[in-house]
Amino acid sequence: MSPDRRTALAAQADVHRSPLRARRLGIHTHDQAVVFMRTDCHVCRLEGLTPHSRVLLSADDRETIATLYQVSNGLVGVDEAGLSEAAWAHLGLSDGDPLFARHPDPVLSLSRVRRRIYGTRLDEADLRSIMSDVVKGLYSDVHLSAFITAGAAVPLDREETVALTRAMVEVGERLTWSNGPVLDKHSVGGLPGNRTTPIVVSIIAANGLTMPKTSSRAITSPAGTADTMETLAPVDLDLPAIRRVVERECGCIVWGGAVRLSPADDVLIRIERALDIDSEGQLVASVLSKKIAAGSTSLILDVPVGPTAKVRSPEAAQVLSHTLSSVAGIFGLRTTIVLSDGSQPVGRGIGPALEARDVLAVLRQAPDAPPDLQQRACKLAGALLELGGKALQGQGETLALETLKTGRAWDKFQRICEAQGGMRTPPEAGQRHPLPAPAKGRVSSIDNRKIARLAKLAGAPEAKAAGVEMHVRLGDIVAAGQPVCTLHAETSGELDYALDYAAATNDIVSIEPQ
Amino acid sequence: MSPDRRTALAAQADVHRSPLRARRLGIHTHDQAVVFMRTDCHVCRLEGLTPHSRVLLSADDRETIATLYQVSNGLVGVDEAGLSEAAWAHLGLSDGDPLFARHPDPVLSLSRVRRRIYGTRLDEADLRSIMSDVVKGLYSDVHLSAFITAGAAVPLDREETVALTRAMVEVGERLTWSNGPVLDKHSVGGLPGNRTTPIVVSIIAANGLTMPKTSSRAITSPAGTADTMETLAPVDLDLPAIRRVVERECGCIVWGGAVRLSPADDVLIRIERALDIDSEGQLVASVLSKKIAAGSTSLILDVPVGPTAKVRSPEAAQVLSHTLSSVAGIFGLRTTIVLSDGSQPVGRGIGPALEARDVLAVLRQAPDAPPDLQQRACKLAGALLELGGKALQGQGETLALETLKTGRAWDKFQRICEAQGGMRTPPEAGQRHPLPAPAKGRVSSIDNRKIARLAKLAGAPEAKAAGVEMHVRLGDIVAAGQPVCTLHAETSGELDYALDYAAATNDIVSIEPQ
């Protein structure tokens, strides 16, 4: 249309550009932004919106793209837009706030994803624009999956891996620390009960090294480090609070989700999990971007190796380690890999409070502290003490153990908890039920995944006290009827769910006749 | 667990396996199955279900996998499962029906998708199991996108293309016809107003050849052939009804969505559209699987070529044509490609009833019948008459035109409409508004996509009478103020929406000064 026609009709434009009223529907979608509008609302009519289309929502200065579901009944009013919790939080709304909705502009970075699908390598500018749009929520699951798949079908090369790592760091917040080495650790693959982090941080910080640790909550496991730590102290700290704690105590153990360090990783990891693919380049960028954004300079990578663990052979671990170290080096991050046994759960407890009890037992040097958890923590802390220059090569583990035995780690842990907002006592479960061995024999295998499922059915991680307490380890000899583990639950209903599963499932703990 | 333990605890199992009550929520999600359950309902607790996880729903003998959204408020009761329309229809439910929900078993065919991502070619068994799970609704958007992307990043080879075509046919219904050639046509790329199908079918059937045509409804366009035809006769026929009509009249024009001919295509095409990628192998399998399932033996492929059309050059059209013909040959399907001009809309009307009026004008040989629509229909019908052996090479178009001019096509069309359930008169719009040319000059371009959008804003395809009526074609000389098109709408509100868009948009129809 020419300028003339535009002027002639301009008075009509904007007549229908009135907002909808935002309404919180209390719908939990994980991280998916969903908006519910009436099929016959003026916005759907004006914009020609159809179900399952992508819609740009804007309120004040915030905007996001949501998936539109249209409703034909009274779920929302004709002048309302109902929102999922993820969309609600992203837009920072209050009930009744005006909300505008329209067709989104084309997401330009998608053309770069398409080019990559058709074989053109991506450079830094490409990856920055893609990651920027990813964290703005402009990519649907279809788009995210295409990006992940393209980078697995034709693997990211080294330049792309470096550029992706950098882009993931750049689209989020960054922490910087003024002095000394900044230490970090990462565990690949969730081994139930592998809760070394609070112990490692306490040992490192007690030795005067800086370790600002951010951890995740459970997504598919019965407990993340943040869930466990939350039974001992507040973990929901913002960046200034993290800085205060670390400046005072050298270390912290907080929830990473409250700060936006490599937020693209949080989006991509859900897709990788759904596809169950873990291509090397993306794994490397995922791990490193979080650590670089946290300002780390030295990293220990804990890689449990075992038949039901993520990494199944020492050779696979070495290949991963090589790529990871070389990319990390470009960002000035020194990396050491520590292989560990991934064949059975660590410690006794599986579930937030039960794992916290194991952590406390090790820190307090209680007589019944699980030796495997202590040994793992000391191995990792020892390697970090060496990286941080507090111990000579080969002597870190001894220093770590000494830091535990003298009570300095326990003292430091209590100080960190106080600095994070005050130490707490982990809750105890009201409902307990032992699972007896059906016959005498030797414990020949323990299925990590089934044990994790049992703990989740008992209520973990939402029910903090719930989970599984292991009484046996591989190779133990048991008598018939002797408990192999005890279920902990907060309600009898949840206890029953876990018992149902145990009754219906083979080989959670296998006993071989002798 | 050993058999002993299973027996000991077996009595407890099933205690909590009570169903939820199904509730229809009237939520339109296009084809996505979504279930809404309370976070605190016994199923979510028992199964340890989390938001956005995939859930197997079963009712009587039907089952599907849905995406779970959890609700924390009163949207559904604690014993209810609220369902999207797609899930509701798939399960064939009534309100209050018992519905079971649990973790789905692993979708085994996904391991074949993963293998393909990592470079292993797929064979027929692989593709059959993948397509089978796709049509069962077991794949999420993430999985579907990975399948499409993997086949674009490392293109399907010829064997895979053939195997995919066969698999897509095999997982749906098939039509078989006892005698003679069975003709079909397909148009690549939506050119507004390109509604040749009812005319072509009438000409072919009038000459005694079999043409059982199934067509789609609009997804993103202002009208599909099924939408247009529905203003003239019922189109929602099942397979026995289609067979009856075709046996009596040689041809039909029905909606393909009511019959399951290559249902996998309906699922995959939505993902390809979202990604805006159209890899050759998948396009070929998509087009051919529908035709093979319909029992066709000869196919005309109409390929509009133009700057705003899907295929942008004659060379690209020839490459596509070659692959398509060679794969089609394996299934005994003869294929001819017909290139056509894709630079502007076809006929005058854009929108279901407006296009139906053009179709009727050509069939009735009205003095104002759009000559371009007639010419396109005769070209395609002519090629089919030659393929079907009713005309010598080069004489098909003449026979087609003669079939129109003698009224035999019009007669046949009316019979087909009667056989499909009775002929109807297309509705007329109550609201009309011409858009005047701002200045005198020559029509230099018409934007197919913007014209389509204008028609949709006016209400098409839901409002059958709505759309755009074109008054000019490329090269026409217009005076200032002369209408270039007229908007048709069923309500004044919708008319305003379209006028708003026209006022705010440049170059819908471009006029060059002379």
PDB file of C-alpha atoms in Angstrom, chain A residues 110-239:
ATOM      1  CA  LEU A 110      16.213 -19.581  13.130  1.00  0.00           C
ATOM      2  CA  SER A 111      17.573 -19.049   9.634  1.00  0.00           C
ATOM      3  CA  ARG A 112      21.010 -19.789  11.105  1.00  0.00           C
ATOM      4  CA  VAL A 113      19.700 -22.993  12.654  1.00  0.00           C
ATOM      5  CA  ARG A 114      18.291 -23.930   9.240  1.00  0.00           C
ATOM      6  CA  ARG A 115      21.646 -23.200   7.593  1.00  0.00           C
ATOM      7  CA  ARG A 116      23.334 -25.435  10.182  1.00  0.00           C
ATOM      8  CA  ILE A 117      20.845 -28.220   9.434  1.00  0.00           C
ATOM      9  CA  TYR A 118      21.864 -27.933   5.798  1.00  0.00           C
ATOM     10  CA  GLY A 119      25.534 -28.179   6.681  1.00  0.00           C
ATOM     11  CA  THR A 120      26.917 -24.651   7.102  1.00  0.00           C
ATOM     12  CA  ARG A 121      29.114 -24.275  10.211  1.00  0.00           C
ATOM     13  CA  LEU A 122      28.079 -21.649  12.751  1.00  0.00           C
ATOM     14  CA  ASP A 123      30.362 -18.829  13.869  1.00  0.00           C
ATOM     15  CA  GLU A 124      30.334 -16.840  17.090  1.00  0.00           C
ATOM     16  CA  ALA A 125      27.861 -14.268  15.828  1.00  0.00           C
ATOM     17  CA  ASP A 126      25.478 -17.029  14.726  1.00  0.00           C
ATOM     18  CA  LEU A 127      25.659 -18.833  18.046  1.00  0.00           C
ATOM     19  CA  ARG A 128      25.329 -15.628  20.042  1.00  0.00           C
ATOM     20  CA  SER A 129      22.149 -14.681  18.224  1.00  0.00           C
ATOM     21  CA  ILE A 130      20.761 -18.208  18.617  1.00  0.00           C
ATOM     22  CA  MET A 131      21.530 -18.391  22.350  1.00  0.00           C
ATOM     23  CA  SER A 132      20.197 -14.887  22.855  1.00  0.00           C
ATOM     24  CA  ASP A 133      16.859 -15.859  21.310  1.00  0.00           C
ATOM     25  CA  VAL A 134      16.841 -19.153  23.235  1.00  0.00           C
ATOM     26  CA  VAL A 135      17.082 -17.412  26.612  1.00  0.00           C
ATOM     27  CA  LYS A 136      14.428 -14.892  25.557  1.00  0.00           C
ATOM     28  CA  GLY A 137      12.085 -17.867  25.176  1.00  0.00           C
ATOM     29  CA  LEU A 138      11.646 -17.323  21.435  1.00  0.00           C
ATOM     30  CA  TYR A 139      12.355 -20.959  20.504  1.00  0.00           C
ATOM     31  CA  SER A 140       9.661 -23.632  20.688  1.00  0.00           C
ATOM     32  CA  ASP A 141      10.473 -27.254  21.524  1.00  0.00           C
ATOM     33  CA  VAL A 142      10.481 -27.970  17.791  1.00  0.00           C
ATOM     34  CA  HIS A 143      13.163 -25.324  17.217  1.00  0.00           C
ATOM     35  CA  LEU A 144      15.257 -26.293  20.236  1.00  0.00           C
ATOM     36  CA  SER A 145      15.212 -29.944  19.239  1.00  0.00           C
ATOM     37  CA  ALA A 146      16.295 -29.077  15.698  1.00  0.00           C
ATOM     38  CA  PHE A 147      19.272 -27.114  17.048  1.00  0.00           C
ATOM     39  CA  ILE A 148      20.341 -29.956  19.349  1.00  0.00           C
ATOM     40  CA  THR A 149      19.821 -32.617  16.696  1.00  0.00           C
ATOM     41  CA  ALA A 150      21.710 -30.719  13.997  1.00  0.00           C
ATOM     42  CA  GLY A 151      24.701 -30.439  16.360  1.00  0.00           C
ATOM     43  CA  ALA A 152      24.612 -34.169  17.032  1.00  0.00           C
ATOM     44  CA  ALA A 153      24.008 -35.394  13.447  1.00  0.00           C
ATOM     45  CA  VAL A 154      26.919 -33.311  12.184  1.00  0.00           C
ATOM     46  CA  PRO A 155      28.881 -32.883  15.431  1.00  0.00           C
ATOM     47  CA  LEU A 156      29.998 -29.447  16.581  1.00  0.00           C
ATOM     48  CA  ASP A 157      33.635 -28.996  15.674  1.00  0.00           C
ATOM     49  CA  ARG A 158      36.123 -27.489  18.075  1.00  0.00           C
ATOM     50  CA  GLU A 159      35.554 -23.905  16.887  1.00  0.00           C
ATOM     51  CA  GLU A 160      31.813 -24.305  17.229  1.00  0.00           C
ATOM     52  CA  THR A 161      32.165 -25.837  20.688  1.00  0.00           C
ATOM     53  CA  VAL A 162      34.291 -22.898  21.831  1.00  0.00           C
ATOM     54  CA  ALA A 163      31.913 -20.389  20.235  1.00  0.00           C
ATOM     55  CA  LEU A 164      28.868 -22.069  21.774  1.00  0.00           C
ATOM     56  CA  THR A 165      30.491 -22.056  25.204  1.00  0.00           C
ATOM     57  CA  ARG A 166      31.280 -18.356  24.854  1.00  0.00           C
ATOM     58  CA  ALA A 167      27.791 -17.531  23.588  1.00  0.00           C
ATOM     59  CA  MET A 168      26.150 -19.394  26.486  1.00  0.00           C
ATOM     60  CA  VAL A 169      28.260 -17.419  28.959  1.00  0.00           C
ATOM     61  CA  GLU A 170      27.575 -14.099  27.265  1.00  0.00           C
ATOM     62  CA  VAL A 171      23.792 -14.322  27.277  1.00  0.00           C
ATOM     63  CA  GLY A 172      23.695 -14.698  31.072  1.00  0.00           C
ATOM     64  CA  GLU A 173      25.045 -13.045  34.204  1.00  0.00           C
ATOM     65  CA  ARG A 174      28.682 -13.392  35.271  1.00  0.00           C
ATOM     66  CA  LEU A 175      30.422 -13.459  38.604  1.00  0.00           C
ATOM     67  CA  THR A 176      33.931 -12.073  38.968  1.00  0.00           C
ATOM     68  CA  TRP A 177      36.250 -12.525  41.924  1.00  0.00           C
ATOM     69  CA  SER A 178      39.110 -10.238  42.758  1.00  0.00           C
ATOM     70  CA  ASN A 179      41.833 -12.572  43.951  1.00  0.00           C
ATOM     71  CA  GLY A 180      43.329 -16.027  43.871  1.00  0.00           C
ATOM     72  CA  PRO A 181      42.170 -19.161  42.145  1.00  0.00           C
ATOM     73  CA  VAL A 182      38.416 -19.765  42.107  1.00  0.00           C
ATOM     74  CA  LEU A 183      37.644 -23.456  42.462  1.00  0.00           C
ATOM     75  CA  ASP A 184      34.674 -25.440  41.243  1.00  0.00           C
ATOM     76  CA  LYS A 185      33.549 -29.019  40.839  1.00  0.00           C
ATOM     77  CA  HIS A 186      31.100 -30.784  38.563  1.00  0.00           C
ATOM     78  CA  SER A 187      29.740 -34.315  38.658  1.00  0.00           C
ATOM     79  CA  VAL A 188      28.735 -35.965  35.401  1.00  0.00           C
ATOM     80  CA  GLY A 189      25.789 -38.286  35.800  1.00  0.00           C
ATOM     81  CA  GLY A 190      23.609 -38.612  38.841  1.00  0.00           C
ATOM     82  CA  LEU A 191      24.663 -41.327  41.204  1.00  0.00           C
ATOM     83  CA  PRO A 192      22.123 -41.519  44.066  1.00  0.00           C
ATOM     84  CA  GLY A 193      23.494 -40.131  47.326  1.00  0.00           C
ATOM     85  CA  ASN A 194      26.636 -38.677  45.696  1.00  0.00           C
ATOM     86  CA  ARG A 195      26.391 -35.558  47.847  1.00  0.00           C
ATOM     87  CA  THR A 196      30.061 -34.625  48.199  1.00  0.00           C
ATOM     88  CA  THR A 197      29.645 -30.918  47.396  1.00  0.00           C
ATOM     89  CA  PRO A 198      28.886 -29.499  50.891  1.00  0.00           C
ATOM     90  CA  ILE A 199      31.837 -31.454  52.299  1.00  0.00           C
ATOM     91  CA  VAL A 200      34.211 -30.440  49.504  1.00  0.00           C
ATOM     92  CA  VAL A 201      33.296 -26.752  49.731  1.00  0.00           C
ATOM     93  CA  SER A 202      33.775 -26.794  53.515  1.00  0.00           C
ATOM     94  CA  ILE A 203      37.219 -28.369  53.217  1.00  0.00           C
ATOM     95  CA  ILE A 204      38.331 -25.975  50.468  1.00  0.00           C
ATOM     96  CA  ALA A 205      37.006 -22.856  52.171  1.00  0.00           C
ATOM     97  CA  ALA A 206      38.500 -23.961  55.497  1.00  0.00           C
ATOM     98  CA  ASN A 207      41.853 -23.916  53.716  1.00  0.00           C
ATOM     99  CA  GLY A 208      41.327 -20.335  52.566  1.00  0.00           C
ATOM    100  CA  LEU A 209      40.581 -21.065  48.929  1.00  0.00           C
ATOM    101  CA  THR A 210      37.591 -19.523  47.125  1.00  0.00           C
ATOM    102  CA  MET A 211      34.775 -21.860  46.063  1.00  0.00           C
ATOM    103  CA  PRO A 212      31.480 -20.120  45.190  1.00  0.00           C
ATOM    104  CA  LYS A 213      29.431 -23.209  44.396  1.00  0.00           C
ATOM    105  CA  THR A 214      26.092 -23.033  42.630  1.00  0.00           C
ATOM    106  CA  SER A 215      24.133 -26.266  42.400  1.00  0.00           C
ATOM    107  CA  SER A 216      20.935 -27.502  40.822  1.00  0.00           C
ATOM    108  CA  ARG A 217      17.745 -28.864  42.261  1.00  0.00           C
ATOM    109  CA  ALA A 218      16.583 -32.322  41.266  1.00  0.00           C
ATOM    110  CA  ILE A 219      14.870 -32.519  37.902  1.00  0.00           C
ATOM    111  CA  THR A 220      14.539 -36.264  37.473  1.00  0.00           C
ATOM    112  CA  SER A 221      16.498 -37.474  40.538  1.00  0.00           C
ATOM    113  CA  PRO A 222      15.320 -37.817  44.169  1.00  0.00           C
ATOM    114  CA  ALA A 223      17.594 -34.959  45.316  1.00  0.00           C
ATOM    115  CA  GLY A 224      19.850 -32.287  43.873  1.00  0.00           C
ATOM    116  CA  THR A 225      22.618 -30.696  45.925  1.00  0.00           C
ATOM    117  CA  ALA A 226      20.432 -27.598  46.313  1.00  0.00           C
ATOM    118  CA  ASP A 227      17.556 -29.720  47.697  1.00  0.00           C
ATOM    119  CA  THR A 228      19.848 -31.394  50.227  1.00  0.00           C
ATOM    120  CA  MET A 229      21.555 -28.159  51.237  1.00  0.00           C
ATOM    121  CA  GLU A 230      18.175 -26.472  51.679  1.00  0.00           C
ATOM    122  CA  THR A 231      17.442 -28.793  54.626  1.00  0.00           C
ATOM    123  CA  LEU A 232      20.577 -27.337  56.278  1.00  0.00           C
ATOM    124  CA  ALA A 233      20.428 -23.631  55.302  1.00  0.00           C
ATOM    125  CA  PRO A 234      18.723 -21.213  52.884  1.00  0.00           C
ATOM    126  CA  VAL A 235      20.033 -21.662  49.317  1.00  0.00           C
ATOM    127  CA  ASP A 236      17.906 -19.190  47.400  1.00  0.00           C
ATOM    128  CA  LEU A 237      20.469 -16.344  47.345  1.00  0.00           C
ATOM    129  CA  ASP A 238      20.839 -13.598  44.747  1.00  0.00           C
ATOM    130  CA  LEU A 239      24.180 -12.472  43.325  1.00  0.00           C
TER     131      LEU A 239
END
